[in-house]
C-alpha cells in the first residue's frame, strides 16, 4: 500500500532511545509535527550496569538543537515518567493532542530483567503500568488516537507450529474460534510485553481504542538517513551483554578481535531486521491506522537466522576486510530452546508495502567499518554475559 501523506501530530514515548530517536527524526523530516516524551531512564540503567553506548550521545536538549540546526525543524520534548506520573502524561496528551502515539518507553532488555528480583519487578511495573497509563490517558483525552506499541516476537517463544500474527484459528471439540496466539515468553522482560498485549487488547474492546502491537524481532544497525546527517544525531548503539542485541554485539566483537559469543549450540533462530526497517514498519503502521476498537498485531521482522548463521555472516565479512574474526560457543546463560522449529509469518507489513533491507556482506562490512571508527572506546569488560537465567544475582 502507498503511504499517502497527511501531516500528523505524532508523540514518540521513549524518544531518546535507540529506536525512539531515529523514529522521531524520521517523522519530523517527513513533515509531521513531532513531540518526544522521555524520562532519561535508559541513561541511568546504562550507568547502573556499566554499559555505555558505543558513540557518545549528547543530552536530549543538545540533540534537539542539532536537529534544528541540520534540518531547520523543531521537535518538542517533555521530560517525565509515564509509569510513575499519570498526571504528567495526561497533561502532555492534553497539550499536544497526539493523533498517533508511538510507544517505545519501556525497559527493553531481557538480561536486565533477569539480574535480580529488584530489576524483574521494576521491569514489569515500569512497562505494564506505563502502558496502562497510556491507555487510560488515551481514553480520557484522545480516544480517537492510534497507539503504535512496540511488542516483541519473544512473546511467542519457539512453538513447534508456525507463528501467526497475534491470533490463531483453533478448532476444539467440534467448535472453532480465533483466539490470541499462545504466549511462551522467555524472560521477565518478554512477559511484560505479553501482559501489555493483553491490556491493550482489553482496552480496545471496552473503550473502542485503536492500537497496533508491533511484535518486533531483534534489531541491528546504526544508520538511518536522518542520524547520518550529522555525528551529533547518532543513535545509542549498544554492544554490552545487557543492552546489546546479537548482531550489534557480534560486529563489535569482530572489530576488536574478541571471539564472537554464540550462546550454547547457536541453533536458536530469531527474526531480525535492520533499524531502517523498524522505522519503515512503524511508519507503515502509523499511516494505515486500524478501525476504532480494533487491536491488530503485526509481526515485525524481515529475515530469520540462527544465531550461528549470524555469527558466521559477521565472521565472513570481517575476513573479507582482512580482520581476524573467530566464533566461540560459550555456555548459554539463558534458558531457551537451542534446536527448534521456527516459522513466523510477517505478511501484514509486507502487504502494506514493506521493502526489506536484506542482511548482506556489504551491509555487515559497512557496520564493521563504522564500529571500528570507535574501536578505542570499546569496553571489552562489558562483552561477556554475567546475567544467568538459572541463578539471578546482582551485578
Ligand atoms: N545471543 C547469543 N550471543 C550473544 C547475544 C545473544 O548467542 O552474545 C543469542 C541469545 O541467546 C538469543 C538471541 O541471540 O537466542 C537473541 O538475543 P538478543 O540479546 O539479541 O535479543 P533478546 O534478548 O531476545 O532481545 C532483543 C531486544 C528486545 C526485543 C527482542 C526481540 O533487546 O528488546 O524485544 O530482541 S525477540 O528476540 O524477537 O524477542
Coordinates of C-alpha atoms and ligand atoms in Angstrom, one line a residue, residues 18-19 106-112 150-157 186-187 189-190 193 214-219 239-250 253 259-273 300-301 305-308 310-311 328 330 332-338 340 342 383-385 389, ligand 1:
X18 CA 17.9 3.5 20.3
X19 CA 14.8 3.4 18.2
X106 CA 9.9 0.6 28.2
X107 CA 12.8 -1.2 29.8
X108 CA 13.9 -3.1 26.7
X109 CA 16.4 -5.7 27.9
X110 CA 15.7 -9.3 28.7
X111 CA 19.1 -9.7 30.6
X112 CA 18.4 -6.6 32.7
X150 CA 6.4 -1.9 20.3
X151 CA 5.9 -5.5 21.3
X152 CA 8.3 -8.4 20.7
X153 CA 8.5 -11.6 18.7
X154 CA 9.7 -13.1 22.0
X155 CA 6.1 -13.1 23.3
X156 CA 5.5 -16.2 21.3
X157 CA 8.6 -18.2 22.3
X186 CA 11.5 -16.3 27.7
X187 CA 12.3 -13.6 30.3
X189 CA 11.0 -8.5 30.1
X190 CA 9.3 -10.6 27.4
X193 CA 5.2 -7.3 26.7
X214 CA 4.3 -4.5 16.6
X215 CA 5.8 -7.7 17.6
X216 CA 9.4 -6.9 16.6
X217 CA 12.3 -9.2 16.2
X218 CA 15.9 -8.4 17.0
X219 CA 17.0 -5.1 15.6
X239 CA 27.2 -3.9 22.3
X240 CA 27.3 -4.9 26.0
X241 CA 25.8 -8.1 27.3
X242 CA 22.8 -6.3 28.9
X243 CA 21.5 -3.9 26.2
X244 CA 23.4 -5.0 23.1
X245 CA 21.5 -7.2 20.6
X246 CA 23.1 -10.2 18.9
X247 CA 24.3 -8.8 15.6
X248 CA 25.4 -5.4 17.0
X249 CA 27.4 -7.3 19.7
X250 CA 28.9 -9.7 17.1
X253 CA 33.4 -8.3 18.9
X259 CA 35.7 -14.1 19.8
X260 CA 32.1 -13.9 18.7
X261 CA 30.0 -15.1 21.6
X262 CA 27.5 -17.6 20.4
X263 CA 25.4 -18.7 23.4
X264 CA 25.0 -22.5 23.6
X265 CA 24.8 -24.5 20.3
X266 CA 23.8 -21.5 18.3
X267 CA 20.9 -23.1 16.5
X268 CA 18.4 -20.9 18.2
X269 CA 16.5 -18.9 15.5
X270 CA 15.1 -15.4 15.6
X271 CA 13.5 -12.9 13.3
X272 CA 15.9 -10.0 12.6
X273 CA 15.5 -6.5 11.0
X300 CA 7.8 -7.1 12.5
X301 CA 11.0 -8.7 11.2
X305 CA 18.6 -16.6 11.0
X306 CA 20.1 -18.9 13.6
X307 CA 22.5 -17.2 16.0
X308 CA 25.3 -19.3 14.4
X310 CA 24.5 -14.6 12.1
X311 CA 27.9 -15.1 13.7
X328 CA 33.3 -19.1 20.3
X330 CA 30.0 -20.3 25.3
X332 CA 24.3 -20.4 27.4
X333 CA 23.5 -18.0 30.2
X334 CA 19.8 -18.1 29.2
X335 CA 17.1 -20.8 29.4
X336 CA 16.0 -21.2 25.8
X337 CA 15.5 -23.9 23.2
X338 CA 18.6 -24.3 21.1
X340 CA 13.7 -25.9 17.4
X342 CA 10.8 -21.6 13.7
X383 CA 31.1 -8.1 26.5
X384 CA 30.9 -11.4 28.3
X385 CA 27.5 -12.2 29.8
X389 CA 18.7 -17.1 33.9
Ligands
LIG1 N1 22.8 -14.4 21.7 C1 24.0 -15.0 21.6 N2 25.1 -14.3 21.8 C2 25.1 -13.1 22.3 C3 23.9 -12.4 22.5 C4 22.7 -13.1 22.2 O1 24.0 -16.2 21.1 O2 26.2 -12.5 22.6 C5 21.5 -15.1 21.4 C6 20.6 -15.2 22.6 O3 20.8 -16.4 23.4 C7 19.2 -15.3 21.8 C8 19.5 -14.5 20.6 O4 20.9 -14.3 20.4 O5 18.9 -16.6 21.4 C9 18.8 -13.1 20.6 O6 19.3 -12.4 21.7 P1 19.4 -10.8 21.8 O7 20.1 -10.4 23.1 O8 19.9 -10.2 20.5 O9 17.8 -10.5 21.9 P2 16.7 -10.6 23.0 O10 17.3 -10.7 24.4 O11 15.7 -11.6 22.6 O12 16.1 -9.1 23.0 C10 16.2 -8.2 21.9 C11 15.8 -6.8 22.3 C12 14.4 -6.8 22.8 C13 13.5 -7.4 21.7 C14 13.9 -8.7 21.3 C15 13.2 -9.3 20.1 O13 16.7 -6.4 23.4 O14 14.0 -5.5 23.2 O15 12.2 -7.5 22.2 O16 15.3 -8.7 20.9 S1 13.0 -11.0 20.1 O17 14.3 -11.6 20.3 O18 12.4 -11.4 18.8 O19 12.1 -11.3 21.2

